[in-house]
C-alpha cells in the first residue's frame, strides 16, 4: 500500500480515538461507572476504524470541517462497536474474544454488555443530533434518518443479523447471501461513505457514485473477511477451493457458496467496480481508490 494512504489511515485513527475518548462518558461517574467502563473498554480497543476513515475521507471531498466530519465518524464507530458487543453475546455468535481481548460480556457480564451496546447506539444518535455535527437541522435529520435506516431491522444491519441467525447455509442462494451481507455489513459501510455527501449537500450524481462505491466495497470487505476467517481456521488447505463451514457454525458465507478461489475473484471484481463508481471525482478520489485496494489486500 502507498505510504501516503497508510499515513492518512493512521492520522484518521489517531484523531478519531481522541474524539471518541472525549465523547464517551468518564468511567469514574456514580453507580453507572461499570457501564461507562464497559463502553470505553469496547470502543477504545484496537479497531481498524475503517468506517470512520470513509466518513472523514468523503467529508473532505465536500470541504466539510474536521469538527463535523469527526462527529459523524465517531457516531458511526460507536454503532459499529455496539454491533460487535451484541454480536459476541452468547445469544448471538457467542465469541469470547474481540480485538485481541476478552469480549465485553466476558470481561464484564452479559447484562452490562447489553446495556453498553444499547448506550453506544443511543449515544451515537445524540452525537448526530448535536449542532456541532452540522449547523443545518435538515442536514442533521437526513443524516440521522440515513444512519437509522442503515442499522435498523428493515433492510439494515439488524435485519441482516436476523437472517444470519435463522438461515442455514444450504438454504441460501448466492443472491440471498449477497442480500444478507449487504444488510449485515454493507449498509453501515454505505452510510459511512454517504455521510460525507449528506454533510456536504452533494449533488445526486455524486451521491449515486459514492453509494455504488460503498456497496461494492462493503461486499468486497465481507468476502475478504470470510477469506481471512477461512484461512486462519484451516491453514493446511489454504489454497483449496473446497466448500467450508464458517467457524463450524453452518453459516452462509461467500466461501460456502462459491469456494475460496471464486470468492477471491469476486472480491477483486467488486474492488474494480467500486473504483469505477468514482469516475465523477477524478483525481480527488485517490484515497478512496487506495481504500478499495487496501480492503482487497488486507491481512487483518
Ligand atoms: C448485533 C445488531 C447486531 C448486528 C451485528 C456487523 C455485525 C452485525 C456483526 C459483526 C460480526 C462480524 C465479525 C461480522 C463480520 C464483518 C465485520 C463487521 C467484521 C468486523 O469489522 P472490522 O474488521 O472490525 O472493521 P474492527 O475491530 O477493526 O473495527
mmCIF file with all atom_site columns, N, CA and C in Angstrom, residues 249-298:
data_model
loop_
_atom_site.group_PDB
_atom_site.id
_atom_site.type_symbol
_atom_site.label_atom_id
_atom_site.label_alt_id
_atom_site.label_comp_id
_atom_site.label_asym_id
_atom_site.label_entity_id
_atom_site.label_seq_id
_atom_site.pdbx_PDB_ins_code
_atom_site.Cartn_x
_atom_site.Cartn_y
_atom_site.Cartn_z
_atom_site.occupancy
_atom_site.B_iso_or_equiv
_atom_site.pdbx_formal_charge
_atom_site.auth_seq_id
_atom_site.auth_comp_id
_atom_site.auth_asym_id
_atom_site.auth_atom_id
_atom_site.pdbx_PDB_model_num
ATOM 1   N N  . UNK A 1 249 ? -20.054 -23.289 12.227  1.00 0.00 ? 249 UNK A N  1
ATOM 2   C CA . UNK A 1 249 ? -21.402 -22.948 12.692  1.00 0.00 ? 249 UNK A CA 1
ATOM 3   C C  . UNK A 1 249 ? -22.428 -22.978 11.565  1.00 0.00 ? 249 UNK A C  1
ATOM 4   N N  . UNK A 1 250 ? -22.042 -23.583 10.462  1.00 0.00 ? 250 UNK A N  1
ATOM 5   C CA . UNK A 1 250 ? -23.007 -23.746 9.377   1.00 0.00 ? 250 UNK A CA 1
ATOM 6   C C  . UNK A 1 250 ? -23.545 -22.435 8.829   1.00 0.00 ? 250 UNK A C  1
ATOM 7   N N  . UNK A 1 251 ? -22.712 -21.407 8.845   1.00 0.00 ? 251 UNK A N  1
ATOM 8   C CA . UNK A 1 251 ? -23.178 -20.100 8.378   1.00 0.00 ? 251 UNK A CA 1
ATOM 9   C C  . UNK A 1 251 ? -23.034 -19.969 6.871   1.00 0.00 ? 251 UNK A C  1
ATOM 10  N N  . UNK A 1 252 ? -23.934 -19.163 6.323   1.00 0.00 ? 252 UNK A N  1
ATOM 11  C CA . UNK A 1 252 ? -23.856 -18.896 4.898   1.00 0.00 ? 252 UNK A CA 1
ATOM 12  C C  . UNK A 1 252 ? -22.814 -17.815 4.641   1.00 0.00 ? 252 UNK A C  1
ATOM 13  N N  . UNK A 1 253 ? -21.750 -18.161 3.942   1.00 0.00 ? 253 UNK A N  1
ATOM 14  C CA . UNK A 1 253 ? -20.738 -17.158 3.594   1.00 0.00 ? 253 UNK A CA 1
ATOM 15  C C  . UNK A 1 253 ? -20.490 -17.232 2.089   1.00 0.00 ? 253 UNK A C  1
ATOM 16  N N  . UNK A 1 254 ? -19.727 -16.271 1.584   1.00 0.00 ? 254 UNK A N  1
ATOM 17  C CA . UNK A 1 254 ? -19.406 -16.316 0.159   1.00 0.00 ? 254 UNK A CA 1
ATOM 18  C C  . UNK A 1 254 ? -18.558 -17.545 -0.151  1.00 0.00 ? 254 UNK A C  1
ATOM 19  N N  . UNK A 1 255 ? -17.810 -18.013 0.831   1.00 0.00 ? 255 UNK A N  1
ATOM 20  C CA . UNK A 1 255 ? -16.984 -19.189 0.568   1.00 0.00 ? 255 UNK A CA 1
ATOM 21  C C  . UNK A 1 255 ? -17.842 -20.454 0.563   1.00 0.00 ? 255 UNK A C  1
ATOM 22  N N  . UNK A 1 256 ? -18.833 -20.503 1.454   1.00 0.00 ? 256 UNK A N  1
ATOM 23  C CA . UNK A 1 256 ? -19.701 -21.685 1.438   1.00 0.00 ? 256 UNK A CA 1
ATOM 24  C C  . UNK A 1 256 ? -20.457 -21.766 0.113   1.00 0.00 ? 256 UNK A C  1
ATOM 25  N N  . UNK A 1 257 ? -20.697 -20.618 -0.490  1.00 0.00 ? 257 UNK A N  1
ATOM 26  C CA . UNK A 1 257 ? -21.455 -20.620 -1.750  1.00 0.00 ? 257 UNK A CA 1
ATOM 27  C C  . UNK A 1 257 ? -20.572 -20.752 -2.983  1.00 0.00 ? 257 UNK A C  1
ATOM 28  N N  . UNK A 1 258 ? -19.378 -20.148 -2.936  1.00 0.00 ? 258 UNK A N  1
ATOM 29  C CA . UNK A 1 258 ? -18.581 -20.051 -4.164  1.00 0.00 ? 258 UNK A CA 1
ATOM 30  C C  . UNK A 1 258 ? -17.313 -20.897 -4.151  1.00 0.00 ? 258 UNK A C  1
ATOM 31  N N  . UNK A 1 259 ? -16.830 -21.229 -2.942  1.00 0.00 ? 259 UNK A N  1
ATOM 32  C CA . UNK A 1 259 ? -15.486 -21.805 -2.839  1.00 0.00 ? 259 UNK A CA 1
ATOM 33  C C  . UNK A 1 259 ? -14.489 -20.656 -2.776  1.00 0.00 ? 259 UNK A C  1
ATOM 34  N N  . UNK A 1 260 ? -13.299 -20.940 -2.227  1.00 0.00 ? 260 UNK A N  1
ATOM 35  C CA . UNK A 1 260 ? -12.396 -19.843 -1.898  1.00 0.00 ? 260 UNK A CA 1
ATOM 36  C C  . UNK A 1 260 ? -11.828 -19.122 -3.129  1.00 0.00 ? 260 UNK A C  1
ATOM 37  N N  . UNK A 1 261 ? -11.490 -19.883 -4.179  1.00 0.00 ? 261 UNK A N  1
ATOM 38  C CA . UNK A 1 261 ? -10.876 -19.218 -5.337  1.00 0.00 ? 261 UNK A CA 1
ATOM 39  C C  . UNK A 1 261 ? -11.848 -18.273 -6.026  1.00 0.00 ? 261 UNK A C  1
ATOM 40  N N  . UNK A 1 262 ? -13.072 -18.745 -6.222  1.00 0.00 ? 262 UNK A N  1
ATOM 41  C CA . UNK A 1 262 ? -14.078 -17.885 -6.881  1.00 0.00 ? 262 UNK A CA 1
ATOM 42  C C  . UNK A 1 262 ? -14.406 -16.677 -5.999  1.00 0.00 ? 262 UNK A C  1
ATOM 43  N N  . UNK A 1 263 ? -14.402 -16.914 -4.680  1.00 0.00 ? 263 UNK A N  1
ATOM 44  C CA . UNK A 1 263 ? -14.677 -15.788 -3.765  1.00 0.00 ? 263 UNK A CA 1
ATOM 45  C C  . UNK A 1 263 ? -13.597 -14.715 -3.919  1.00 0.00 ? 263 UNK A C  1
ATOM 46  N N  . UNK A 1 264 ? -12.334 -15.148 -4.070  1.00 0.00 ? 264 UNK A N  1
ATOM 47  C CA . UNK A 1 264 ? -11.241 -14.176 -4.265  1.00 0.00 ? 264 UNK A CA 1
ATOM 48  C C  . UNK A 1 264 ? -11.440 -13.392 -5.560  1.00 0.00 ? 264 UNK A C  1
ATOM 49  N N  . UNK A 1 265 ? -11.829 -14.120 -6.621  1.00 0.00 ? 265 UNK A N  1
ATOM 50  C CA . UNK A 1 265 ? -12.077 -13.431 -7.910  1.00 0.00 ? 265 UNK A CA 1
ATOM 51  C C  . UNK A 1 265 ? -13.204 -12.406 -7.766  1.00 0.00 ? 265 UNK A C  1
ATOM 52  N N  . UNK A 1 266 ? -14.233 -12.828 -7.025  1.00 0.00 ? 266 UNK A N  1
ATOM 53  C CA . UNK A 1 266 ? -15.389 -11.939 -6.828  1.00 0.00 ? 266 UNK A CA 1
ATOM 54  C C  . UNK A 1 266 ? -14.974 -10.665 -6.079  1.00 0.00 ? 266 UNK A C  1
ATOM 55  N N  . UNK A 1 267 ? -14.133 -10.835 -5.052  1.00 0.00 ? 267 UNK A N  1
ATOM 56  C CA . UNK A 1 267 ? -13.680 -9.669  -4.269  1.00 0.00 ? 267 UNK A CA 1
ATOM 57  C C  . UNK A 1 267 ? -12.887 -8.716  -5.165  1.00 0.00 ? 267 UNK A C  1
ATOM 58  N N  . UNK A 1 268 ? -12.038 -9.280  -6.025  1.00 0.00 ? 268 UNK A N  1
ATOM 59  C CA . UNK A 1 268 ? -11.229 -8.432  -6.913  1.00 0.00 ? 268 UNK A CA 1
ATOM 60  C C  . UNK A 1 268 ? -12.132 -7.687  -7.891  1.00 0.00 ? 268 UNK A C  1
ATOM 61  N N  . UNK A 1 269 ? -13.150 -8.391  -8.389  1.00 0.00 ? 269 UNK A N  1
ATOM 62  C CA . UNK A 1 269 ? -14.072 -7.751  -9.332  1.00 0.00 ? 269 UNK A CA 1
ATOM 63  C C  . UNK A 1 269 ? -14.839 -6.608  -8.650  1.00 0.00 ? 269 UNK A C  1
ATOM 64  N N  . UNK A 1 270 ? -15.272 -6.858  -7.412  1.00 0.00 ? 270 UNK A N  1
ATOM 65  C CA . UNK A 1 270 ? -16.009 -5.821  -6.677  1.00 0.00 ? 270 UNK A CA 1
ATOM 66  C C  . UNK A 1 270 ? -15.135 -4.595  -6.405  1.00 0.00 ? 270 UNK A C  1
ATOM 67  N N  . UNK A 1 271 ? -13.859 -4.829  -6.097  1.00 0.00 ? 271 UNK A N  1
ATOM 68  C CA . UNK A 1 271 ? -12.957 -3.691  -5.843  1.00 0.00 ? 271 UNK A CA 1
ATOM 69  C C  . UNK A 1 271 ? -12.810 -2.860  -7.120  1.00 0.00 ? 271 UNK A C  1
ATOM 70  N N  . UNK A 1 272 ? -12.713 -3.555  -8.266  1.00 0.00 ? 272 UNK A N  1
ATOM 71  C CA . UNK A 1 272 ? -12.611 -2.817  -9.550  1.00 0.00 ? 272 UNK A CA 1
ATOM 72  C C  . UNK A 1 272 ? -13.891 -2.027  -9.812  1.00 0.00 ? 272 UNK A C  1
ATOM 73  N N  . UNK A 1 273 ? -15.034 -2.681  -9.552  1.00 0.00 ? 273 UNK A N  1
ATOM 74  C CA . UNK A 1 273 ? -16.325 -1.988  -9.761  1.00 0.00 ? 273 UNK A CA 1
ATOM 75  C C  . UNK A 1 273 ? -16.430 -0.772  -8.852  1.00 0.00 ? 273 UNK A C  1
ATOM 76  N N  . UNK A 1 274 ? -15.983 -0.945  -7.602  1.00 0.00 ? 274 UNK A N  1
ATOM 77  C CA . UNK A 1 274 ? -16.041 0.166   -6.638  1.00 0.00 ? 274 UNK A CA 1
ATOM 78  C C  . UNK A 1 274 ? -15.280 1.370   -7.203  1.00 0.00 ? 274 UNK A C  1
ATOM 79  N N  . UNK A 1 275 ? -14.088 1.100   -7.706  1.00 0.00 ? 275 UNK A N  1
ATOM 80  C CA . UNK A 1 275 ? -13.251 2.193   -8.235  1.00 0.00 ? 275 UNK A CA 1
ATOM 81  C C  . UNK A 1 275 ? -13.928 2.854   -9.443  1.00 0.00 ? 275 UNK A C  1
ATOM 82  N N  . UNK A 1 276 ? -14.568 2.039   -10.290 1.00 0.00 ? 276 UNK A N  1
ATOM 83  C CA . UNK A 1 276 ? -15.263 2.605   -11.465 1.00 0.00 ? 276 UNK A CA 1
ATOM 84  C C  . UNK A 1 276 ? -16.340 3.611   -11.055 1.00 0.00 ? 276 UNK A C  1
ATOM 85  N N  . UNK A 1 277 ? -16.955 3.363   -9.888  1.00 0.00 ? 277 UNK A N  1
ATOM 86  C CA . UNK A 1 277 ? -18.022 4.276   -9.439  1.00 0.00 ? 277 UNK A CA 1
ATOM 87  C C  . UNK A 1 277 ? -17.500 5.661   -9.063  1.00 0.00 ? 277 UNK A C  1
ATOM 88  N N  . UNK A 1 278 ? -16.164 5.805   -8.973  1.00 0.00 ? 278 UNK A N  1
ATOM 89  C CA . UNK A 1 278 ? -15.612 7.081   -8.506  1.00 0.00 ? 278 UNK A CA 1
ATOM 90  C C  . UNK A 1 278 ? -15.232 8.028   -9.639  1.00 0.00 ? 278 UNK A C  1
ATOM 91  N N  . UNK A 1 279 ? -15.564 7.636   -10.874 1.00 0.00 ? 279 UNK A N  1
ATOM 92  C CA . UNK A 1 279 ? -15.145 8.422   -12.051 1.00 0.00 ? 279 UNK A CA 1
ATOM 93  C C  . UNK A 1 279 ? -15.417 9.920   -11.910 1.00 0.00 ? 279 UNK A C  1
ATOM 94  N N  . UNK A 1 280 ? -16.606 10.245  -11.379 1.00 0.00 ? 280 UNK A N  1
ATOM 95  C CA . UNK A 1 280 ? -17.003 11.656  -11.315 1.00 0.00 ? 280 UNK A CA 1
ATOM 96  C C  . UNK A 1 280 ? -16.084 12.493  -10.414 1.00 0.00 ? 280 UNK A C  1
ATOM 97  N N  . UNK A 1 281 ? -15.301 11.821  -9.556  1.00 0.00 ? 281 UNK A N  1
ATOM 98  C CA . UNK A 1 281 ? -14.440 12.579  -8.635  1.00 0.00 ? 281 UNK A CA 1
ATOM 99  C C  . UNK A 1 281 ? -13.028 12.824  -9.178  1.00 0.00 ? 281 UNK A C  1
ATOM 100 N N  . UNK A 1 282 ? -12.746 12.264  -10.363 1.00 0.00 ? 282 UNK A N  1
ATOM 101 C CA . UNK A 1 282 ? -11.413 12.403  -10.999 1.00 0.00 ? 282 UNK A CA 1
ATOM 102 C C  . UNK A 1 282 ? -10.296 12.099  -9.990  1.00 0.00 ? 282 UNK A C  1
ATOM 103 N N  . UNK A 1 283 ? -9.283  12.995  -9.973  1.00 0.00 ? 283 UNK A N  1
ATOM 104 C CA . UNK A 1 283 ? -8.123  12.679  -9.119  1.00 0.00 ? 283 UNK A CA 1
ATOM 105 C C  . UNK A 1 283 ? -8.362  12.963  -7.626  1.00 0.00 ? 283 UNK A C  1
ATOM 106 N N  . UNK A 1 284 ? -9.557  13.481  -7.284  1.00 0.00 ? 284 UNK A N  1
ATOM 107 C CA . UNK A 1 284 ? -9.853  13.713  -5.865  1.00 0.00 ? 284 UNK A CA 1
ATOM 108 C C  . UNK A 1 284 ? -10.176 12.404  -5.139  1.00 0.00 ? 284 UNK A C  1
ATOM 109 N N  . UNK A 1 285 ? -10.331 11.321  -5.915  1.00 0.00 ? 285 UNK A N  1
ATOM 110 C CA . UNK A 1 285 ? -10.738 10.052  -5.301  1.00 0.00 ? 285 UNK A CA 1
ATOM 111 C C  . UNK A 1 285 ? -9.554  9.167   -4.907  1.00 0.00 ? 285 UNK A C  1
ATOM 112 N N  . UNK A 1 286 ? -8.367  9.727   -4.949  1.00 0.00 ? 286 UNK A N  1
ATOM 113 C CA . UNK A 1 286 ? -7.148  8.913   -4.717  1.00 0.00 ? 286 UNK A CA 1
ATOM 114 C C  . UNK A 1 286 ? -7.228  8.056   -3.438  1.00 0.00 ? 286 UNK A C  1
ATOM 115 N N  . UNK A 1 287 ? -7.670  8.674   -2.330  1.00 0.00 ? 287 UNK A N  1
ATOM 116 C CA . UNK A 1 287 ? -7.707  7.945   -1.053  1.00 0.00 ? 287 UNK A CA 1
ATOM 117 C C  . UNK A 1 287 ? -8.749  6.827   -1.069  1.00 0.00 ? 287 UNK A C  1
ATOM 118 N N  . UNK A 1 288 ? -9.878  7.081   -1.755  1.00 0.00 ? 288 UNK A N  1
ATOM 119 C CA . UNK A 1 288 ? -10.915 6.044   -1.810  1.00 0.00 ? 288 UNK A CA 1
ATOM 120 C C  . UNK A 1 288 ? -10.461 4.886   -2.697  1.00 0.00 ? 288 UNK A C  1
ATOM 121 N N  . UNK A 1 289 ? -9.737  5.205   -3.762  1.00 0.00 ? 289 UNK A N  1
ATOM 122 C CA . UNK A 1 289 ? -9.206  4.137   -4.626  1.00 0.00 ? 289 UNK A CA 1
ATOM 123 C C  . UNK A 1 289 ? -8.218  3.292   -3.818  1.00 0.00 ? 289 UNK A C  1
ATOM 124 N N  . UNK A 1 290 ? -7.353  3.961   -3.057  1.00 0.00 ? 290 UNK A N  1
ATOM 125 C CA . UNK A 1 290 ? -6.394  3.218   -2.228  1.00 0.00 ? 290 UNK A CA 1
ATOM 126 C C  . UNK A 1 290 ? -7.130  2.372   -1.194  1.00 0.00 ? 290 UNK A C  1
ATOM 127 N N  . UNK A 1 291 ? -8.254  2.913   -0.676  1.00 0.00 ? 291 UNK A N  1
ATOM 128 C CA . UNK A 1 291 ? -9.024  2.161   0.315   1.00 0.00 ? 291 UNK A CA 1
ATOM 129 C C  . UNK A 1 291 ? -9.542  0.856   -0.303  1.00 0.00 ? 291 UNK A C  1
ATOM 130 N N  . UNK A 1 292 ? -10.038 0.936   -1.542  1.00 0.00 ? 292 UNK A N  1
ATOM 131 C CA . UNK A 1 292 ? -10.555 -0.273  -2.211  1.00 0.00 ? 292 UNK A CA 1
ATOM 132 C C  . UNK A 1 292 ? -9.442  -1.319  -2.342  1.00 0.00 ? 292 UNK A C  1
ATOM 133 N N  . UNK A 1 293 ? -8.254  -0.872  -2.709  1.00 0.00 ? 293 UNK A N  1
ATOM 134 C CA . UNK A 1 293 ? -7.138  -1.817  -2.853  1.00 0.00 ? 293 UNK A CA 1
ATOM 135 C C  . UNK A 1 293 ? -6.708  -2.362  -1.496  1.00 0.00 ? 293 UNK A C  1
ATOM 136 N N  . UNK A 1 294 ? -6.804  -1.514  -0.479  1.00 0.00 ? 294 UNK A N  1
ATOM 137 C CA . UNK A 1 294 ? -6.446  -1.922  0.882   1.00 0.00 ? 294 UNK A CA 1
ATOM 138 C C  . UNK A 1 294 ? -7.393  -3.036  1.368   1.00 0.00 ? 294 UNK A C  1
ATOM 139 N N  . UNK A 1 295 ? -8.680  -2.867  1.104   1.00 0.00 ? 295 UNK A N  1
ATOM 140 C CA . UNK A 1 295 ? -9.671  -3.874  1.522   1.00 0.00 ? 295 UNK A CA 1
ATOM 141 C C  . UNK A 1 295 ? -9.370  -5.209  0.832   1.00 0.00 ? 295 UNK A C  1
ATOM 142 N N  . UNK A 1 296 ? -9.041  -5.119  -0.456  1.00 0.00 ? 296 UNK A N  1
ATOM 143 C CA . UNK A 1 296 ? -8.791  -6.336  -1.225  1.00 0.00 ? 296 UNK A CA 1
ATOM 144 C C  . UNK A 1 296 ? -7.563  -7.089  -0.719  1.00 0.00 ? 296 UNK A C  1
ATOM 145 N N  . UNK A 1 297 ? -6.553  -6.349  -0.310  1.00 0.00 ? 297 UNK A N  1
ATOM 146 C CA . UNK A 1 297 ? -5.270  -6.990  0.042   1.00 0.00 ? 297 UNK A CA 1
ATOM 147 C C  . UNK A 1 297 ? -5.038  -7.081  1.541   1.00 0.00 ? 297 UNK A C  1
ATOM 148 N N  . UNK A 1 298 ? -6.050  -6.796  2.345   1.00 0.00 ? 298 UNK A N  1
ATOM 149 C CA . UNK A 1 298 ? -5.804  -6.719  3.793   1.00 0.00 ? 298 UNK A CA 1
ATOM 150 C C  . UNK A 1 298 ? -5.459  -8.085  4.371   1.00 0.00 ? 298 UNK A C  1
#
